PDB file of C-alpha atoms and ligand atoms in Angstrom:
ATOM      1  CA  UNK O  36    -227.794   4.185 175.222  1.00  0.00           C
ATOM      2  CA  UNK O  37    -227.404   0.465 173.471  1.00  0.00           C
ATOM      3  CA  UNK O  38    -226.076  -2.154 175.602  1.00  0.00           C
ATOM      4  CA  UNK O  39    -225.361  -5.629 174.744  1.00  0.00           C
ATOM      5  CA  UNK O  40    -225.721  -8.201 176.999  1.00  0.00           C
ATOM      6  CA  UNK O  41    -223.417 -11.614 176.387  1.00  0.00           C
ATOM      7  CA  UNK O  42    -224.933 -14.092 178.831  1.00  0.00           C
ATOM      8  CA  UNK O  43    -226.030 -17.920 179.145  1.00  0.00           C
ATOM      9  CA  UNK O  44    -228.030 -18.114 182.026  1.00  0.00           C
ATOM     10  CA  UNK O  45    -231.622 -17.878 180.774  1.00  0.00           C
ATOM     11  CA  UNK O  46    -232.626 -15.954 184.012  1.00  0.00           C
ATOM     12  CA  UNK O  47    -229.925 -13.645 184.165  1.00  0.00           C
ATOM     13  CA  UNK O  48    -230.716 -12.558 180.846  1.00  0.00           C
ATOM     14  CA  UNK O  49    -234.155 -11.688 181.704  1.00  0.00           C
ATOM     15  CA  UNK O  50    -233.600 -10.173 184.302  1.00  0.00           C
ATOM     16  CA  UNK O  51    -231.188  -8.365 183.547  1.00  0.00           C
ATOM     17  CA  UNK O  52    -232.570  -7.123 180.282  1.00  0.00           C
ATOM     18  CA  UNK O  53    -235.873  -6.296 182.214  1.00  0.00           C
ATOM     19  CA  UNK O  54    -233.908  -3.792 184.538  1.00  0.00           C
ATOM     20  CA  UNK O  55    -231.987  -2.409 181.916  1.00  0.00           C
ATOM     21  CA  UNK O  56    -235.212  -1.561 179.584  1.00  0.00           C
ATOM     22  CA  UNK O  57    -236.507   0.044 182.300  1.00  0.00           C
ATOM     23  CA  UNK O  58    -233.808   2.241 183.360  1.00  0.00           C
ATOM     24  CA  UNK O  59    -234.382   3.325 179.861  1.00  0.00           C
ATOM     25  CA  UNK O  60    -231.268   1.226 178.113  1.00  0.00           C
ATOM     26  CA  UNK O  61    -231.727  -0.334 174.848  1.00  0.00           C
ATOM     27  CA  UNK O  62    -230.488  -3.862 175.044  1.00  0.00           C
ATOM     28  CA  UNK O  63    -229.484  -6.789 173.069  1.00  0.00           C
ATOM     29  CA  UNK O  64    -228.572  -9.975 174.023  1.00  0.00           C
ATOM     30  CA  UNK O  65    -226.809 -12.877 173.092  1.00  0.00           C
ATOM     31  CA  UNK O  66    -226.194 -16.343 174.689  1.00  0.00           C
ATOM     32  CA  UNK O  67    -222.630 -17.245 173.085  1.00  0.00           C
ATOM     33  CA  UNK O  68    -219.493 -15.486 173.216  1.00  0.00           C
ATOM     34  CA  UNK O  69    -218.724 -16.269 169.589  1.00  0.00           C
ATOM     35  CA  UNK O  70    -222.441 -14.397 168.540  1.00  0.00           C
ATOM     36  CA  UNK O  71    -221.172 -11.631 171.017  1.00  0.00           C
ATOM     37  CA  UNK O  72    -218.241 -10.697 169.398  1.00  0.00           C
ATOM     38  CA  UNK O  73    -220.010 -10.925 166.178  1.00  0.00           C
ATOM     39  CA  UNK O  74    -222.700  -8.534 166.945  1.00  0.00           C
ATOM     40  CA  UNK O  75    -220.436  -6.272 169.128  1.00  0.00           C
ATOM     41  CA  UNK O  76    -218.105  -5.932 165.682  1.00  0.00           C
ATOM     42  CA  UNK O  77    -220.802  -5.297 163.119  1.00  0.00           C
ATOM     43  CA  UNK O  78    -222.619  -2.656 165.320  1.00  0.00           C
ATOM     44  CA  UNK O  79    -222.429   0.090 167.689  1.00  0.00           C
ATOM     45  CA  UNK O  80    -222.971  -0.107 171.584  1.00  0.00           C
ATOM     46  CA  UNK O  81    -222.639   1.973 174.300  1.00  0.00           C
ATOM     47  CA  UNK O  82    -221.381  -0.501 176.446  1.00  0.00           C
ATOM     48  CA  UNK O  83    -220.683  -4.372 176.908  1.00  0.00           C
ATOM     49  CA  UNK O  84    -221.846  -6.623 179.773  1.00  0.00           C
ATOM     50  CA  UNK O  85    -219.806  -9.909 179.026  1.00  0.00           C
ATOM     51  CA  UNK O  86    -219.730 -13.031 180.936  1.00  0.00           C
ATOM     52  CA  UNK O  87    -216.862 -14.847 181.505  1.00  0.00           C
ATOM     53  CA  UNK O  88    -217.633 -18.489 180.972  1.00  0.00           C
ATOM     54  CA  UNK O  89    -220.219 -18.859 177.663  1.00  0.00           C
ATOM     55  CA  UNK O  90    -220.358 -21.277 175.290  1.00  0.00           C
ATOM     56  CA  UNK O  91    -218.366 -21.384 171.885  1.00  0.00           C
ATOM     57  CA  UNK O  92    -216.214 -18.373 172.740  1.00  0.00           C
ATOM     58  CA  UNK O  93    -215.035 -17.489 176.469  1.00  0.00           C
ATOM     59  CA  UNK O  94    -215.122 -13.796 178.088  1.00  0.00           C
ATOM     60  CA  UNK O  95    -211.289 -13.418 177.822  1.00  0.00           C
ATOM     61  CA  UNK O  96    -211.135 -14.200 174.629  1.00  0.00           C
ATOM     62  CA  UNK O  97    -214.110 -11.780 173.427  1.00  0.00           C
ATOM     63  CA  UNK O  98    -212.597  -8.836 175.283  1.00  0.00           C
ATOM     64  CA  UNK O  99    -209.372  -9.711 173.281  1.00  0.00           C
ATOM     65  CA  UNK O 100    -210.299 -10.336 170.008  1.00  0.00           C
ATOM     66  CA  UNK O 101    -212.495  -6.754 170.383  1.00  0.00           C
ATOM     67  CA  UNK O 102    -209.463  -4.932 171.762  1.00  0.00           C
ATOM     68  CA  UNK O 103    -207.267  -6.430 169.250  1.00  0.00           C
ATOM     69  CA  UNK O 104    -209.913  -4.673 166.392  1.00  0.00           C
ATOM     70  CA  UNK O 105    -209.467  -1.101 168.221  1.00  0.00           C
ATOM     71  CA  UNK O 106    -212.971  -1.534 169.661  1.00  0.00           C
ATOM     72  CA  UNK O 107    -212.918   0.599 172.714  1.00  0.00           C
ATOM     73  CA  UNK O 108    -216.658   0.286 174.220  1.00  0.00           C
ATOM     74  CA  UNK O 109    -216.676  -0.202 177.281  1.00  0.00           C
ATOM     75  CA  UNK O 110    -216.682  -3.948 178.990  1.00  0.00           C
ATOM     76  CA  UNK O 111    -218.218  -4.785 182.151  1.00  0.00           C
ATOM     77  CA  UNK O 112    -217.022  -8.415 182.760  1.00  0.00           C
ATOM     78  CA  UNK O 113    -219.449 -10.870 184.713  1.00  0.00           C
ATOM     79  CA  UNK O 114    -217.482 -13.606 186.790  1.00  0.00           C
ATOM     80  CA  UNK O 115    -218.407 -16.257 189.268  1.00  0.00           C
ATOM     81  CA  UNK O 116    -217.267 -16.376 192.817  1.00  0.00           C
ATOM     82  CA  UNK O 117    -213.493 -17.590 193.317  1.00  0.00           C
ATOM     83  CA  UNK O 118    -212.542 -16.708 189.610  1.00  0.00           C
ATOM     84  CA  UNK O 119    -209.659 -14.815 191.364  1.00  0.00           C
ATOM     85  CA  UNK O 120    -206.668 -14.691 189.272  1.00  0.00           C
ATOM     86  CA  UNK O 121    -209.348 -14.451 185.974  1.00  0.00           C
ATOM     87  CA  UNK O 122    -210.636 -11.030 187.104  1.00  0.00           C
ATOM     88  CA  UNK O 123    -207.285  -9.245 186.855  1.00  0.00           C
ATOM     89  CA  UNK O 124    -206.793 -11.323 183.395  1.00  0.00           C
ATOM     90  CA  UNK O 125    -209.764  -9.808 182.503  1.00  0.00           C
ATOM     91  CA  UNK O 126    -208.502  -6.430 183.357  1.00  0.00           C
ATOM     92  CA  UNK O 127    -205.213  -6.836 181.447  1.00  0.00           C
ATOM     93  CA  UNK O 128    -207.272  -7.771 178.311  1.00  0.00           C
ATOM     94  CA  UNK O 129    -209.007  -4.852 178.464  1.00  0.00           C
ATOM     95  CA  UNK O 130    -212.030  -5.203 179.777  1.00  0.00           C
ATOM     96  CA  UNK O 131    -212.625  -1.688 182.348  1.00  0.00           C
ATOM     97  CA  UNK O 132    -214.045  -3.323 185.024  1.00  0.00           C
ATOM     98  CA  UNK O 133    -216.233  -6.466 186.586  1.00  0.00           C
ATOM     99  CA  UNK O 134    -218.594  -7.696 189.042  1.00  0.00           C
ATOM    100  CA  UNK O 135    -218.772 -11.311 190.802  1.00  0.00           C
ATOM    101  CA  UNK O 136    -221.923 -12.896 190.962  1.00  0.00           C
ATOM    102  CA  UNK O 137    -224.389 -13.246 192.264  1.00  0.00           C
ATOM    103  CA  UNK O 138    -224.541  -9.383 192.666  1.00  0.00           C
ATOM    104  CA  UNK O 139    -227.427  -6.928 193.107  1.00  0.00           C
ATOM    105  CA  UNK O 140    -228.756  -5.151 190.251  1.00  0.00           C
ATOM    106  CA  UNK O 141    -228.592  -1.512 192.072  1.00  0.00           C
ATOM    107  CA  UNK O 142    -224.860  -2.570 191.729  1.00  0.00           C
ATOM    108  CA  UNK O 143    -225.094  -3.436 188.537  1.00  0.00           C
ATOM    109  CA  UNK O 144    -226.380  -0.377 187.604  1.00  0.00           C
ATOM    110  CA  UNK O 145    -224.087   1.927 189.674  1.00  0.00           C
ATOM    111  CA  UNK O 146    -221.236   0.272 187.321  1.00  0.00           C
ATOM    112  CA  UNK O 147    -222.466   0.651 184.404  1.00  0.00           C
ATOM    113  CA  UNK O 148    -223.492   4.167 185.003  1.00  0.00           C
ATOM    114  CA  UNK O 149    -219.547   5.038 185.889  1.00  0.00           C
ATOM    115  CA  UNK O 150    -218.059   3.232 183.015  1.00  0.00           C
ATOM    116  CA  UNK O 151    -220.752   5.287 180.659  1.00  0.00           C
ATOM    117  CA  UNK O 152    -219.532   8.255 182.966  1.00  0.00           C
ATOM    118  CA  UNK O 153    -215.677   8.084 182.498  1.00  0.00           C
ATOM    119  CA  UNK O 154    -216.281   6.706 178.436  1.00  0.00           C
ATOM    120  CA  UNK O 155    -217.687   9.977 178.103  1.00  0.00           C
ATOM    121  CA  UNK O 156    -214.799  11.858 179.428  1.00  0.00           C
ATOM    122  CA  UNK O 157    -212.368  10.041 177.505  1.00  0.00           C
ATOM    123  CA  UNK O 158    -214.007  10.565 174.585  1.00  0.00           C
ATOM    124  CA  UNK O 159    -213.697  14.284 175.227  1.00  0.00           C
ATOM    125  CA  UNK O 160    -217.115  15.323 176.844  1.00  0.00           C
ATOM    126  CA  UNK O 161    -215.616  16.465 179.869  1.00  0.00           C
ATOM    127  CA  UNK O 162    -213.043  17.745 181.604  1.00  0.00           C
ATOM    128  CA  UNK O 163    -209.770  15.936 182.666  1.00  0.00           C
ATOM    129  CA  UNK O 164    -210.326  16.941 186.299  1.00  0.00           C
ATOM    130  CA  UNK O 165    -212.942  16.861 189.417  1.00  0.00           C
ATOM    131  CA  UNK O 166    -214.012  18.611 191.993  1.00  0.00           C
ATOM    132  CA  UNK O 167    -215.678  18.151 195.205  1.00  0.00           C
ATOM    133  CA  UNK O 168    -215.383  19.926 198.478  1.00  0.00           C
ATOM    134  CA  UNK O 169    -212.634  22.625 198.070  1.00  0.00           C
ATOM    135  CA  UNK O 170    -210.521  19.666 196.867  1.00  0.00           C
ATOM    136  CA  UNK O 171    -209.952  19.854 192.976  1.00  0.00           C
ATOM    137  CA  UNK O 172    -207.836  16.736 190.976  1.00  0.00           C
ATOM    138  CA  UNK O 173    -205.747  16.991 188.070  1.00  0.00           C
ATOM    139  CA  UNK O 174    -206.403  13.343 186.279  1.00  0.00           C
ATOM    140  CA  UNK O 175    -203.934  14.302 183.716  1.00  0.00           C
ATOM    141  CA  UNK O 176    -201.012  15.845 185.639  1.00  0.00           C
ATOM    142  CA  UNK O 177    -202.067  13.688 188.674  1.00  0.00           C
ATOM    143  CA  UNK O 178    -202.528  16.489 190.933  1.00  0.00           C
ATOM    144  CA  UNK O 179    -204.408  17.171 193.767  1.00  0.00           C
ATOM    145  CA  UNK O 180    -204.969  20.732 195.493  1.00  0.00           C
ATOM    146  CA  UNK O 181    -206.992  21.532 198.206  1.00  0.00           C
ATOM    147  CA  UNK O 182    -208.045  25.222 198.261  1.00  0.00           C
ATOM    148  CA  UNK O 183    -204.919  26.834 196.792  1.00  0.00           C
ATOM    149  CA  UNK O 184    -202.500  24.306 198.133  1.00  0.00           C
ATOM    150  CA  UNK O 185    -200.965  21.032 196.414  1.00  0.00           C
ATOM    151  CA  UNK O 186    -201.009  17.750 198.224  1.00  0.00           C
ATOM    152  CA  UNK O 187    -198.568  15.498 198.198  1.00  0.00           C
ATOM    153  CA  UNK O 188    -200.365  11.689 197.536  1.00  0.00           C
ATOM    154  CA  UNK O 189    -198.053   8.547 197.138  1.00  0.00           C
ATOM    155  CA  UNK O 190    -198.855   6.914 193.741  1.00  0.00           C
ATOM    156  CA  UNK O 191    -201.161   4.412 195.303  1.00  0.00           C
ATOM    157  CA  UNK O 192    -202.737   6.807 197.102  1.00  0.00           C
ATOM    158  CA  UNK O 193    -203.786   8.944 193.621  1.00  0.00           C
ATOM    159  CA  UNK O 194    -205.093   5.469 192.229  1.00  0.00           C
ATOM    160  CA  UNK O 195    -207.019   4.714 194.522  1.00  0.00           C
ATOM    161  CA  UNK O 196    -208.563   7.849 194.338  1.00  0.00           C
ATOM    162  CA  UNK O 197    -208.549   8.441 191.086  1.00  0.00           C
ATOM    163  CA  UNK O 198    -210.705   4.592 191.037  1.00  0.00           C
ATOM    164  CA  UNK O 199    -213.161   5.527 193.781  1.00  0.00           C
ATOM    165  CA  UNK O 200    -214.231   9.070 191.845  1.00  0.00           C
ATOM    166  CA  UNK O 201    -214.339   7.533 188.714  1.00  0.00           C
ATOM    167  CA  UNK O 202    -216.535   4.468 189.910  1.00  0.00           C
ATOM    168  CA  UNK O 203    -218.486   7.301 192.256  1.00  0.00           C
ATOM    169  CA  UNK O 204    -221.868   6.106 193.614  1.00  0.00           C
ATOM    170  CA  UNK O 205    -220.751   2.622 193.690  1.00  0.00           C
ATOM    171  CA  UNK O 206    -219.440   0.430 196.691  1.00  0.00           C
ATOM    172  CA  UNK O 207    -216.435  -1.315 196.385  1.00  0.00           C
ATOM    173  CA  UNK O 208    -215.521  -4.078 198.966  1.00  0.00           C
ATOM    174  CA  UNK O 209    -212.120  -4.412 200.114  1.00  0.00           C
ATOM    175  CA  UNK O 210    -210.916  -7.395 197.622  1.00  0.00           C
ATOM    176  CA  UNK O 211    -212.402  -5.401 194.577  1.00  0.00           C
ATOM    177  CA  UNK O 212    -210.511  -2.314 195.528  1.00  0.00           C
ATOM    178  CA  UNK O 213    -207.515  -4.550 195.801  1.00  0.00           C
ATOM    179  CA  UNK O 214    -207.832  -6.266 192.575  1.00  0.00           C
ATOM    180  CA  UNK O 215    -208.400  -3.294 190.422  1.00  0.00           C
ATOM    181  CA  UNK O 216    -206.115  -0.833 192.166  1.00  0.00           C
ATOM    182  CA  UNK O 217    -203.401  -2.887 193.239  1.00  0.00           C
ATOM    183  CA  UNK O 218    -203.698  -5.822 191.217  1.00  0.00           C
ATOM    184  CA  UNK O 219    -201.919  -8.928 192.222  1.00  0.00           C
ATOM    185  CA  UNK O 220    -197.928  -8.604 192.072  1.00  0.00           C
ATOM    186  CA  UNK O 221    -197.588  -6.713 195.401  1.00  0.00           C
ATOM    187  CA  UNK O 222    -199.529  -9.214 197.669  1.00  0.00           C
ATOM    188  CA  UNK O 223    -201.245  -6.723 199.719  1.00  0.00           C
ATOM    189  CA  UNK O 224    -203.806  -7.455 202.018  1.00  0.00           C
ATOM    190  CA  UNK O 225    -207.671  -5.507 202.767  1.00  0.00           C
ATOM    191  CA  UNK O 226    -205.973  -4.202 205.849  1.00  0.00           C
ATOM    192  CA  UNK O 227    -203.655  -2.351 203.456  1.00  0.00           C
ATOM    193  CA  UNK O 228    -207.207  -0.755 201.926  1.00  0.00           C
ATOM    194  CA  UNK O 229    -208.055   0.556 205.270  1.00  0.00           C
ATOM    195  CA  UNK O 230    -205.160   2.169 205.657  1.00  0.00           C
ATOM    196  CA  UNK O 231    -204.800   4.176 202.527  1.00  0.00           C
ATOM    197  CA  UNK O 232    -208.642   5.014 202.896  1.00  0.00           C
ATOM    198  CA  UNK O 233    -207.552   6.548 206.062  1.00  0.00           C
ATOM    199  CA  UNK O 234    -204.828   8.557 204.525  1.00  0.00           C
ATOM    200  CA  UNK O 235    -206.808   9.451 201.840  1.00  0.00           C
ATOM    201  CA  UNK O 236    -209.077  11.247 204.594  1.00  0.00           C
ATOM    202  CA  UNK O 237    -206.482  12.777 206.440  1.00  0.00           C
ATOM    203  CA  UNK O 238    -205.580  14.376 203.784  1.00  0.00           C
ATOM    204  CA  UNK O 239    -209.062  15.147 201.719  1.00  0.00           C
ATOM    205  CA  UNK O 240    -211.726  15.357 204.437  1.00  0.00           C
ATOM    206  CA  UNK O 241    -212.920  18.169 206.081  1.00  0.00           C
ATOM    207  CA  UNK O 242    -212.960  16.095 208.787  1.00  0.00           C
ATOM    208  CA  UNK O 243    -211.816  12.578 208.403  1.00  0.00           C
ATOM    209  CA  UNK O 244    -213.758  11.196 211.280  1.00  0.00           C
ATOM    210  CA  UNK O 245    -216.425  12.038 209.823  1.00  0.00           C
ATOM    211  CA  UNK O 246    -215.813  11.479 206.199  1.00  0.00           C
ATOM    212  CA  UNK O 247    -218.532  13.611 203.524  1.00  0.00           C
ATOM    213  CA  UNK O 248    -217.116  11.888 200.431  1.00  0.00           C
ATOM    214  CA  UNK O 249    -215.004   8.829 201.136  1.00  0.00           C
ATOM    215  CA  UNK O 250    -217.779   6.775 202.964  1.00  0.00           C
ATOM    216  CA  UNK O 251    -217.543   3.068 204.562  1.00  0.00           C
ATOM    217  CA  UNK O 252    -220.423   1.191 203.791  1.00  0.00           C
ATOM    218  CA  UNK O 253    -220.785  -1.198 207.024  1.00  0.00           C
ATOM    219  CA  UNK O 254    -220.609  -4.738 206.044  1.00  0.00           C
ATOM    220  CA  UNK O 255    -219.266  -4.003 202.450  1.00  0.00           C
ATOM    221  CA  UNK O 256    -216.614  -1.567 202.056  1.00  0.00           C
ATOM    222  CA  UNK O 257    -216.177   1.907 200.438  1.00  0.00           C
ATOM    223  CA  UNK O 258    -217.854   4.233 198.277  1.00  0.00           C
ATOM    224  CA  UNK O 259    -217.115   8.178 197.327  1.00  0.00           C
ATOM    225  CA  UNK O 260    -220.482   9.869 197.534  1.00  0.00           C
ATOM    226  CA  UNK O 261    -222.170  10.609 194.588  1.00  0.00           C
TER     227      UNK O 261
HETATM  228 CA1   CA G 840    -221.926 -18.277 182.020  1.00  0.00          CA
END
């Protein structure tokens, strides 16, 4: 698996790239986002770890410019605390999903090992469903049945879900599940997270006091279980 890492900060880099070898990842890395776009046209990589504020060419307009070419590898966008309103733009330019620094690296990881994940099912490696319990979802027909019968989930309700299995392993916080499942025009707040996490158990969990696969993570947020 080739990553390419499109970072400025000298110590992020190694870091980063450090980790990454070691988890067995092959990585490349480049300090501007002009020299990342370049690279990430002229060869192949499994995924993309792009910051959003680099020299010469920003993170937007990277993840642009390589959507606008049909270039579908994945893009983990890196942004700095209070960079609100440029996470979702990142999102709507196509990049699948980011992290705000600082963050930990086991986090790091857990994200880049679901967007490898769900690239690999789109690219047709895997099934357009999951299981877990005697629950069983339909990604396509955006179904959900539990033992033989069909639940009925609002629409928000399926996304949300459909965001925490994909992203499985990792733990969201309250804002990021806001920001990438309901995205800014409805002006919810994390209490509305709490509440659709709880309807989400009522209607998944064995028993939704004491949740198996839609966790809380005290002091961060949620996760499903991996
Ligand atoms: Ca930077």
């Amino acid at each position: 698996m080739k990553i390419l890492l499109v970072e400025d900060e000298e110590g992020l880099i190694l870091t980063l790239t450090d980790r990454l070898v070691s988890e067995g990842f092959e990585v490349a890395s480049v300090r501007d986002g002009k020299a990342g776009f370049e690279l990430a046209s002229s060869e192949n990589f499994d995924l993309i770890i792009l910051d959003l504020m680099l020299p010469k060419m920003n993170g937007f307009d990277v993840c642009r410019d390589l959507r606008r070419n049909e270039d579908q590898t994945p893009i983990l966008m890196l942004t700095a605390k209070g960079e609100t309103i440029d996470k979702v733009l990142g999102l709507k330019l196509g990049a699948d999903d980011y992290l705000t620094k600082p963050f930990e690296v086991m986090e790091l990881l857990a994200r880049i090992e679901a967007l490898l994940r769900r690239s690999s099912v789109n690219n047709g490696h895997s099934e357009h469903g999951f299981r877990f319990g005697n629950v069983a979802i339909d990604f396509r027909r955006a179904e959900v049945k539990k033992g033989s019968m069909a639940l009925e989930l609002s629409a928000m309700e399926f996304k949300l879900l459909q965001y925490l299995v994909e992203n499985r392993g990792a733990v969201h916080t309250r804002d990021h599940l806001l920001d990438a499942v309901w995205g800014y025009d409805a002006m919810p707040t994390t209490r509305t997270v709490d509440v659709h996490i709880a309807w989400l158990r009522q209607k998944l969990e064995e028993n939704p006091k004491h949740p198996q696969f839609i966790q809380t993570v005290h002091g961060f947020g949620y996760k499903f279980a991996a």
